[in-house]
CSV table of C-alpha atoms and ligand atoms in Angstrom, one decimal:
chain,number,residue,atom,x,y,z
I,3,MET,CA,14.6,14.3,21.2
I,4,SER,CA,12.2,16.9,19.5
I,5,HIS,CA,10.7,15.4,16.5
I,6,ILE,CA,9.8,17.5,13.5
I,7,SER,CA,6.3,17.4,12.3
I,8,LEU,CA,4.8,16.1,9.0
I,9,THR,CA,4.3,19.7,8.0
I,10,ARG,CA,7.8,20.7,8.7
I,11,TYR,CA,9.1,17.5,6.7
I,12,LEU,CA,6.9,18.5,3.8
I,13,ILE,CA,8.1,22.0,3.9
I,14,ASP,CA,11.7,21.0,3.8
I,15,GLU,CA,10.9,18.6,0.9
I,16,GLN,CA,9.3,21.5,-0.9
I,17,TYR,CA,11.8,24.2,-0.3
I,18,GLN,CA,15.1,22.4,0.5
I,19,ALA,CA,14.8,19.3,-1.6
I,20,ARG,CA,12.7,21.1,-4.2
I,21,ARG,CA,10.9,17.8,-4.7
I,22,ILE,CA,7.3,18.6,-4.2
I,23,GLN,CA,4.8,21.5,-5.1
I,24,PRO,CA,2.5,23.2,-2.5
I,25,ASP,CA,-0.6,21.4,-3.8
I,26,LEU,CA,1.2,18.0,-3.2
I,27,ARG,CA,2.1,19.1,0.3
I,28,LEU,CA,-1.5,20.2,1.0
I,29,LEU,CA,-2.7,16.7,-0.6
I,30,ILE,CA,-0.4,14.7,1.8
I,31,GLU,CA,-1.5,16.9,4.9
I,32,VAL,CA,-5.2,16.3,3.9
I,33,VAL,CA,-4.6,12.5,3.6
I,34,ALA,CA,-2.8,12.4,6.8
I,35,ARG,CA,-5.6,14.3,8.6
I,36,ALA,CA,-8.1,11.8,7.2
I,37,CYS,CA,-6.1,8.9,8.4
I,38,LYS,CA,-6.1,10.5,11.9
I,39,ALA,CA,-9.9,10.6,11.8
I,40,ILE,CA,-10.0,6.9,10.6
I,41,SER,CA,-7.5,5.9,13.5
I,42,VAL,CA,-9.9,7.6,16.0
I,43,ALA,CA,-12.9,5.7,14.6
I,44,ILE,CA,-11.0,2.3,14.6
I,45,GLY,CA,-9.8,3.1,18.2
I,46,LYS,CA,-13.4,3.2,19.4
I,47,GLY,CA,-13.9,-0.5,18.5
I,48,ALA,CA,-17.0,-2.0,19.9
I,49,LEU,CA,-17.8,1.2,21.9
I,50,GLY,CA,-18.2,3.1,18.5
I,51,ASN,CA,-20.7,1.0,16.8
I,52,VAL,CA,-18.2,0.7,13.9
I,53,LEU,CA,-17.5,-3.1,13.9
I,54,GLY,CA,-19.1,-5.8,11.9
I,55,SER,CA,-20.7,-6.0,8.4
I,56,ALA,CA,-22.1,-3.0,6.5
I,57,ASP,CA,-24.5,-5.4,4.9
I,58,ALA,CA,-23.3,-4.2,1.5
I,59,GLU,CA,-20.9,-5.4,-1.2
I,60,ASN,CA,-18.2,-3.3,-2.8
I,61,VAL,CA,-17.1,-3.4,-6.6
I,62,GLN,CA,-14.9,-6.4,-5.7
I,63,GLY,CA,-17.9,-8.4,-4.7
I,64,GLU,CA,-16.6,-8.4,-1.0
I,65,VAL,CA,-18.9,-7.9,1.8
I,66,GLN,CA,-18.1,-4.4,3.2
I,67,LYS,CA,-17.3,-3.9,6.9
I,68,LYS,CA,-18.8,-0.8,8.5
I,69,LEU,CA,-15.2,0.7,8.7
I,70,ASP,CA,-14.7,0.2,5.1
I,71,VAL,CA,-17.4,2.4,4.3
I,72,ILE,CA,-16.6,4.9,7.2
I,73,ALA,CA,-13.0,5.1,6.1
I,74,ASN,CA,-13.9,5.6,2.5
I,75,GLU,CA,-16.3,8.4,3.3
I,76,ILE,CA,-13.7,10.2,5.5
I,77,LEU,CA,-11.2,10.1,2.6
I,78,LEU,CA,-13.7,11.1,0.0
I,79,GLU,CA,-15.1,14.1,2.1
I,80,ALA,CA,-11.5,15.3,3.2
I,81,ASN,CA,-10.2,15.4,-0.4
I,82,GLU,CA,-13.0,16.8,-2.5
I,83,TRP,CA,-12.9,20.6,-1.6
I,84,GLY,CA,-9.2,21.3,-1.2
I,85,GLY,CA,-8.5,22.3,-4.9
I,86,HIS,CA,-5.5,19.8,-5.0
I,87,LEU,CA,-7.2,17.0,-6.9
I,88,ALA,CA,-8.6,16.4,-10.4
I,89,ALA,CA,-10.3,13.2,-9.2
I,90,LEU,CA,-9.9,10.3,-6.9
I,91,ALA,CA,-10.3,6.4,-7.1
I,92,SER,CA,-11.0,4.0,-4.3
I,93,GLU,CA,-11.1,0.3,-3.9
I,94,GLU,CA,-14.7,0.8,-2.7
I,95,LEU,CA,-15.8,2.7,-5.8
I,96,GLU,CA,-16.3,1.0,-9.2
I,97,HIS,CA,-15.5,4.3,-11.0
I,98,PRO,CA,-13.3,7.2,-10.2
I,99,SER,CA,-15.0,9.9,-8.1
I,100,PRO,CA,-15.0,13.3,-9.8
I,101,ILE,CA,-14.4,16.5,-7.9
I,102,PRO,CA,-17.8,18.2,-7.6
I,103,ASN,CA,-18.0,21.2,-9.9
I,104,ARG,CA,-18.6,23.6,-6.9
I,105,TYR,CA,-15.0,23.0,-5.8
I,106,PRO,CA,-11.7,23.9,-7.5
I,107,LYS,CA,-9.7,21.1,-9.2
I,108,GLY,CA,-6.0,20.5,-9.0
I,109,GLU,CA,-3.3,18.6,-11.0
I,110,TYR,CA,-3.3,15.3,-8.9
I,111,LEU,CA,-5.0,12.0,-9.0
I,112,LEU,CA,-5.4,10.3,-5.6
I,113,LEU,CA,-6.0,6.5,-5.3
I,114,PHE,CA,-6.5,4.6,-2.1
I,115,ASP,CA,-7.6,1.5,-0.3
I,116,PRO,CA,-9.3,3.1,2.5
I,117,LEU,CA,-9.2,0.2,4.9
I,118,ASP,CA,-6.8,-2.6,4.0
I,119,GLY,CA,-7.0,-5.8,6.1
I,120,SER,CA,-10.8,-5.2,7.0
I,121,SER,CA,-11.3,-9.1,7.7
I,122,ASN,CA,-9.0,-8.3,10.8
I,123,ILE,CA,-10.9,-5.4,12.2
I,124,ASP,CA,-13.4,-7.5,14.1
I,125,VAL,CA,-10.6,-9.4,15.8
I,126,ASN,CA,-8.7,-6.3,16.8
I,127,VAL,CA,-5.6,-6.9,14.5
I,128,SER,CA,-3.7,-4.1,12.9
I,129,VAL,CA,-5.3,-2.6,9.7
I,130,GLY,CA,-4.3,0.3,7.4
I,131,THR,CA,-4.9,2.8,4.6
I,132,ILE,CA,-2.8,2.6,1.5
I,133,PHE,CA,-2.6,5.6,-0.9
I,134,SER,CA,-1.0,6.6,-4.2
I,135,VAL,CA,-0.6,9.9,-5.9
I,136,LEU,CA,-0.3,10.5,-9.7
I,137,ARG,CA,-0.4,13.6,-11.9
I,138,CYS,CA,-3.4,14.1,-14.0
I,139,PRO,CA,-2.5,14.1,-17.7
I,140,GLU,CA,-1.8,17.5,-19.1
I,141,GLY,CA,-4.9,19.4,-20.3
I,142,VAL,CA,-7.3,16.7,-18.9
I,143,THR,CA,-10.1,18.6,-16.9
I,144,ASP,CA,-12.4,15.6,-16.5
I,145,PRO,CA,-10.3,12.6,-15.9
I,146,ASP,CA,-11.8,9.2,-16.4
I,147,GLU,CA,-10.4,5.7,-15.7
I,148,SER,CA,-8.1,5.7,-18.5
I,149,ASP,CA,-6.3,8.8,-17.1
I,150,PHE,CA,-5.5,6.8,-13.9
I,151,LEU,CA,-3.9,3.9,-15.9
I,152,GLN,CA,-0.3,5.0,-15.5
I,153,PRO,CA,2.5,2.7,-14.5
I,154,GLY,CA,3.8,2.9,-10.8
I,155,THR,CA,7.0,4.8,-12.0
I,156,ARG,CA,4.8,7.9,-12.5
I,157,GLN,CA,3.7,8.0,-8.8
I,158,VAL,CA,4.7,11.3,-7.3
I,159,ALA,CA,3.9,10.1,-3.8
I,160,ALA,CA,3.0,6.9,-2.0
I,161,GLY,CA,2.2,6.1,1.6
I,162,TYR,CA,0.3,4.0,4.1
I,163,ALA,CA,-1.1,4.4,7.6
I,164,VAL,CA,-1.0,1.3,10.0
I,165,TYR,CA,-3.5,1.5,12.7
I,166,GLY,CA,-1.7,-0.7,15.3
I,167,PRO,CA,-0.5,-0.3,18.9
I,168,SER,CA,0.6,3.1,17.5
I,169,THR,CA,-0.8,4.8,14.5
I,170,LEU,CA,2.0,5.3,11.9
I,171,LEU,CA,2.1,7.3,8.6
I,172,VAL,CA,4.8,6.0,6.2
I,173,LEU,CA,5.6,8.2,3.3
I,174,THR,CA,7.7,8.6,0.2
I,175,VAL,CA,7.8,11.6,-2.2
I,176,GLY,CA,10.7,9.9,-4.0
I,177,ASP,CA,13.3,11.1,-1.5
I,178,GLY,CA,13.6,8.1,0.6
I,179,VAL,CA,11.0,6.6,3.2
I,180,ALA,CA,10.0,8.6,6.3
I,181,VAL,CA,8.0,7.2,9.3
I,182,PHE,CA,5.7,9.3,11.3
I,183,THR,CA,4.1,8.4,14.6
I,184,LEU,CA,0.7,10.0,15.7
I,185,ASP,CA,1.3,12.0,18.9
I,186,ARG,CA,-2.3,11.5,20.2
I,187,GLU,CA,-1.8,14.3,22.8
I,188,GLN,CA,-0.7,16.8,20.2
I,189,GLY,CA,-2.9,15.3,17.5
I,190,SER,CA,-0.2,15.4,14.9
I,191,PHE,CA,2.2,13.1,13.1
I,192,VAL,CA,5.8,13.5,14.1
I,193,LEU,CA,8.9,12.2,12.3
I,194,THR,CA,10.4,9.2,14.1
I,195,ALA,CA,12.5,7.6,11.3
I,196,ASP,CA,13.8,8.8,8.1
I,197,ARG,CA,15.5,7.2,5.0
I,198,VAL,CA,14.4,3.7,6.3
I,199,GLN,CA,16.4,0.9,4.6
I,200,ILE,CA,15.2,-2.7,4.2
I,201,PRO,CA,18.1,-5.2,4.7
I,202,ALA,CA,19.0,-7.0,1.4
I,203,ASP,CA,18.9,-10.4,3.1
I,204,THR,CA,16.3,-11.9,5.4
I,205,ARG,CA,15.4,-15.2,7.2
I,206,GLU,CA,11.7,-14.2,7.4
I,207,PHE,CA,9.0,-14.7,4.8
I,208,ALA,CA,5.2,-13.9,4.6
I,209,ILE,CA,2.8,-15.8,2.6
I,210,ASN,CA,-0.6,-17.5,3.1
I,211,MET,CA,0.4,-21.1,3.2
I,212,SER,CA,-3.1,-22.5,2.8
I,213,ASN,CA,-2.9,-21.7,-0.9
I,214,GLN,CA,0.2,-23.8,-1.3
I,215,ARG,CA,-1.5,-26.5,-3.5
I,216,TRP,CA,-2.5,-24.0,-6.0
I,217,TRP,CA,0.9,-22.3,-6.5
I,218,GLN,CA,2.9,-22.4,-9.7
I,219,PRO,CA,6.2,-24.3,-9.8
I,220,PRO,CA,8.6,-21.4,-9.1
I,221,VAL,CA,6.7,-20.4,-5.8
I,222,GLN,CA,6.4,-24.1,-4.9
I,223,ARG,CA,10.2,-24.5,-5.3
I,224,TYR,CA,11.1,-21.2,-3.6
I,225,VAL,CA,8.8,-21.7,-0.5
I,226,SER,CA,9.8,-25.4,-0.1
I,227,GLU,CA,13.5,-24.3,0.1
I,228,LEU,CA,12.6,-21.9,2.9
I,229,VAL,CA,10.6,-24.4,4.8
I,230,ALA,CA,13.5,-27.0,4.4
I,231,GLY,CA,15.7,-24.6,6.1
I,232,ARG,CA,19.2,-25.8,7.3
I,233,ASP,CA,18.5,-29.3,5.8
I,234,GLY,CA,17.8,-28.0,2.4
I,235,PRO,CA,19.5,-26.0,-0.3
I,236,ARG,CA,19.4,-22.7,1.6
I,237,GLY,CA,21.4,-24.2,4.5
I,238,VAL,CA,19.7,-21.9,7.1
I,239,ASP,CA,16.3,-21.9,8.9
I,240,PHE,CA,13.6,-19.3,8.1
I,241,ASN,CA,10.7,-17.9,10.1
I,242,MET,CA,7.2,-17.2,8.8
I,243,ARG,CA,4.6,-14.4,9.6
I,244,TRP,CA,1.3,-13.8,8.0
I,245,VAL,CA,-0.8,-11.0,9.4
I,246,ALA,CA,-3.2,-10.9,6.4
I,247,SER,CA,-3.2,-7.2,6.6
I,248,MET,CA,-0.7,-6.0,3.7
I,249,VAL,CA,0.1,-2.8,5.6
I,250,ALA,CA,1.1,-4.7,8.7
I,251,ASP,CA,3.3,-7.3,6.8
I,252,VAL,CA,4.9,-4.6,4.8
I,253,HIS,CA,5.6,-2.5,7.8
I,254,ARG,CA,7.3,-5.3,9.5
I,255,ILE,CA,9.4,-5.8,6.4
I,256,LEU,CA,10.3,-2.2,6.3
I,257,SER,CA,11.3,-2.3,9.8
I,258,ARG,CA,13.3,-5.5,9.9
I,259,GLY,CA,13.5,-7.0,6.4
I,260,GLY,CA,11.6,-10.0,4.9
I,261,ILE,CA,9.8,-11.1,1.9
I,262,PHE,CA,6.1,-10.7,1.2
I,263,MET,CA,4.3,-12.9,-1.3
I,264,TYR,CA,0.9,-13.0,-2.7
I,265,PRO,CA,1.5,-15.0,-5.9
I,266,ARG,CA,-1.2,-15.6,-8.5
I,267,ASP,CA,-2.5,-19.2,-7.8
I,268,ASN,CA,-4.6,-21.6,-9.7
I,269,LYS,CA,-7.5,-21.5,-7.3
I,270,ASP,CA,-9.1,-19.1,-9.5
I,271,PRO,CA,-7.1,-19.1,-12.8
I,272,ALA,CA,-9.0,-16.1,-14.1
I,273,LYS,CA,-7.5,-14.0,-11.2
I,274,ALA,CA,-4.1,-12.7,-11.6
I,275,GLY,CA,-3.6,-12.6,-8.0
I,276,ARG,CA,-5.5,-11.2,-4.9
I,277,LEU,CA,-3.9,-7.8,-4.5
I,278,ARG,CA,-4.8,-4.7,-6.6
I,279,LEU,CA,-2.1,-3.0,-8.7
I,280,MET,CA,-3.2,0.6,-8.6
I,281,TYR,CA,-3.7,1.2,-4.9
I,282,GLU,CA,-2.1,-1.7,-3.1
I,283,ALA,CA,0.9,-3.1,-5.2
I,284,ASN,CA,2.0,0.1,-6.7
I,285,PRO,CA,2.2,2.4,-3.6
I,286,MET,CA,3.9,-0.4,-1.7
I,287,ALA,CA,6.4,-1.2,-4.4
I,288,MET,CA,7.4,2.5,-4.5
I,289,ILE,CA,7.9,2.6,-0.8
I,290,VAL,CA,9.9,-0.7,-0.8
I,291,GLU,CA,12.1,0.5,-3.6
I,292,GLN,CA,12.7,3.8,-2.1
I,293,ALA,CA,13.9,1.7,1.0
I,294,GLY,CA,16.4,-0.3,-1.0
I,295,GLY,CA,14.1,-3.2,-1.6
I,296,ALA,CA,12.6,-4.8,-4.6
I,297,ALA,CA,9.1,-5.5,-5.9
I,298,THR,CA,8.1,-7.7,-8.9
I,299,ASP,CA,5.0,-9.6,-10.0
I,300,GLY,CA,7.2,-12.7,-10.4
I,301,HIS,CA,8.3,-11.7,-13.9
I,302,GLN,CA,9.0,-7.8,-14.0
I,303,ARG,CA,9.3,-4.9,-11.8
I,304,LEU,CA,5.9,-4.0,-10.5
I,305,LEU,CA,6.3,-0.3,-11.0
I,306,ASP,CA,6.9,-0.9,-14.8
I,307,VAL,CA,3.7,-2.6,-15.3
I,308,GLN,CA,1.3,-0.8,-17.7
I,309,PRO,CA,-2.1,-0.9,-16.1
I,310,THR,CA,-5.2,-2.2,-18.0
I,311,GLY,CA,-7.9,-1.6,-15.3
I,312,LEU,CA,-8.5,0.5,-12.3
I,313,HIS,CA,-9.1,-2.6,-10.1
I,314,GLN,CA,-6.9,-5.0,-11.8
I,315,ARG,CA,-5.1,-7.6,-9.6
I,316,ILE,CA,-1.6,-8.6,-9.8
I,317,ALA,CA,0.9,-11.1,-8.1
I,318,VAL,CA,3.2,-9.5,-5.5
I,319,PHE,CA,6.7,-10.3,-4.4
I,320,LEU,CA,8.3,-7.6,-2.4
I,321,GLY,CA,10.8,-6.9,0.4
I,322,SER,CA,14.4,-7.9,0.8
I,323,ARG,CA,16.1,-7.3,-2.6
I,324,ASN,CA,18.1,-10.6,-2.5
I,325,GLU,CA,15.1,-12.8,-1.9
I,326,VAL,CA,12.9,-10.9,-4.3
I,327,GLU,CA,15.5,-11.4,-7.0
I,328,ARG,CA,15.9,-15.2,-6.2
I,329,VAL,CA,12.2,-15.9,-6.4
I,330,THR,CA,11.8,-13.8,-9.6
I,331,ALA,CA,14.8,-15.6,-11.1
I,332,TYR,CA,13.0,-18.9,-10.5
I,333,HIS,CA,10.2,-17.7,-12.6
I,334,HIS,CA,12.6,-17.1,-15.4
I,335,GLU,CA,14.1,-20.6,-15.3
I,336,PRO,CA,12.9,-22.9,-18.0
I,337,GLY,CA,10.5,-25.7,-17.3
N,411,AFP,P1,-9.2,-7.7,3.3
N,411,AFP,O1,-9.1,-6.2,3.2
N,411,AFP,O2,-10.3,-8.3,2.5
N,411,AFP,O3,-8.9,-8.2,4.7
N,411,AFP,O4,-7.9,-8.3,2.5
N,411,AFP,C1,-6.7,-7.9,2.9
N,411,AFP,C2,-5.6,-8.2,1.8
N,411,AFP,O5,-6.1,-7.5,0.6
N,411,AFP,C3,-4.3,-7.8,2.2
N,411,AFP,O6,-4.2,-6.7,3.0
N,411,AFP,C4,-3.7,-9.1,2.7
N,411,AFP,O7,-2.3,-9.2,2.5
N,411,AFP,C5,-4.4,-10.2,1.9
N,411,AFP,O8,-5.6,-9.6,1.5
N,411,AFP,C6,-4.9,-11.2,2.8
N,411,AFP,O9,-5.3,-12.4,2.0
N,411,AFP,P2,-5.7,-13.8,2.5
N,411,AFP,O10,-6.9,-13.5,3.6
N,411,AFP,O11,-6.1,-14.5,1.4
N,411,AFP,O12,-4.5,-14.2,3.4
């Protein structure tokens, strides 16, 4: 079966579905090319002097891995000169990065987590890159952080690359979810699945159980029912997976269903959760909804949340619609 390329898919979305503008097509192709370069760097492993700590901390106060820095630099360099962006933001940078004055500017804002799951990189477990695309507000030529603070419903595109046994690019421009596999011989992403759908029901959940004692009551109830299995109120057994790379857990759910949870917990009451809204939760929520799933923060639809900070954290429940709706309903019950 001859697979169409990412470029052909984007051309069809531009001319047939009339869903995207040329600059957005260029943006996505640039990000895909950067993900190919990141995949090559990761693939070298210990042979490429890319593993281990970078002996530096990022804005989150987390020790950076060398590949966090490498992936961030690849994405920044690839995107600054093309003329498609007004500015970009990264998990690794405290403030948005402006487009240098020597380059033309465009109408889009790009946000990304350059290397998600970096605590897994040194043990050879799948990691990824997550990205989100917004429009720069009309008439704004030098966007600042406030121009990025748009709800997830304003995203014009979202995607992730997962660097696993194969390297995949998963993308939505609002017309369903497409999966591209990197053909390493050709050096190009080719379409291997389109209009992916997440089953509404599942018997598989993903959560870091070691935080259980700090969960709030609705999550305690929901997970204990899953663990009780056929002997409990659900009447069936469930399985658990936790890769601790969001891209890997979300891709499994996109592929066969499931529910992914990173709730807020009382371990650090000041933190609203671990995952970041703008460049982890929102892009994944757009993808999951485009695939027929659901995504909430336990109380409301994630894509409706009005951001208050570029690096704000939020609780995440996403995946098979019926399970996300159940655990969200538990948050709305009294007591
Ligand atoms: P790192 O990038 O620091 O490894 O964090 C990955 C992540 O943001 C997300 O990809 C995982 O789902 C989650 O954190 C794992 O968190 P725990 O290590 O607390 O399970």
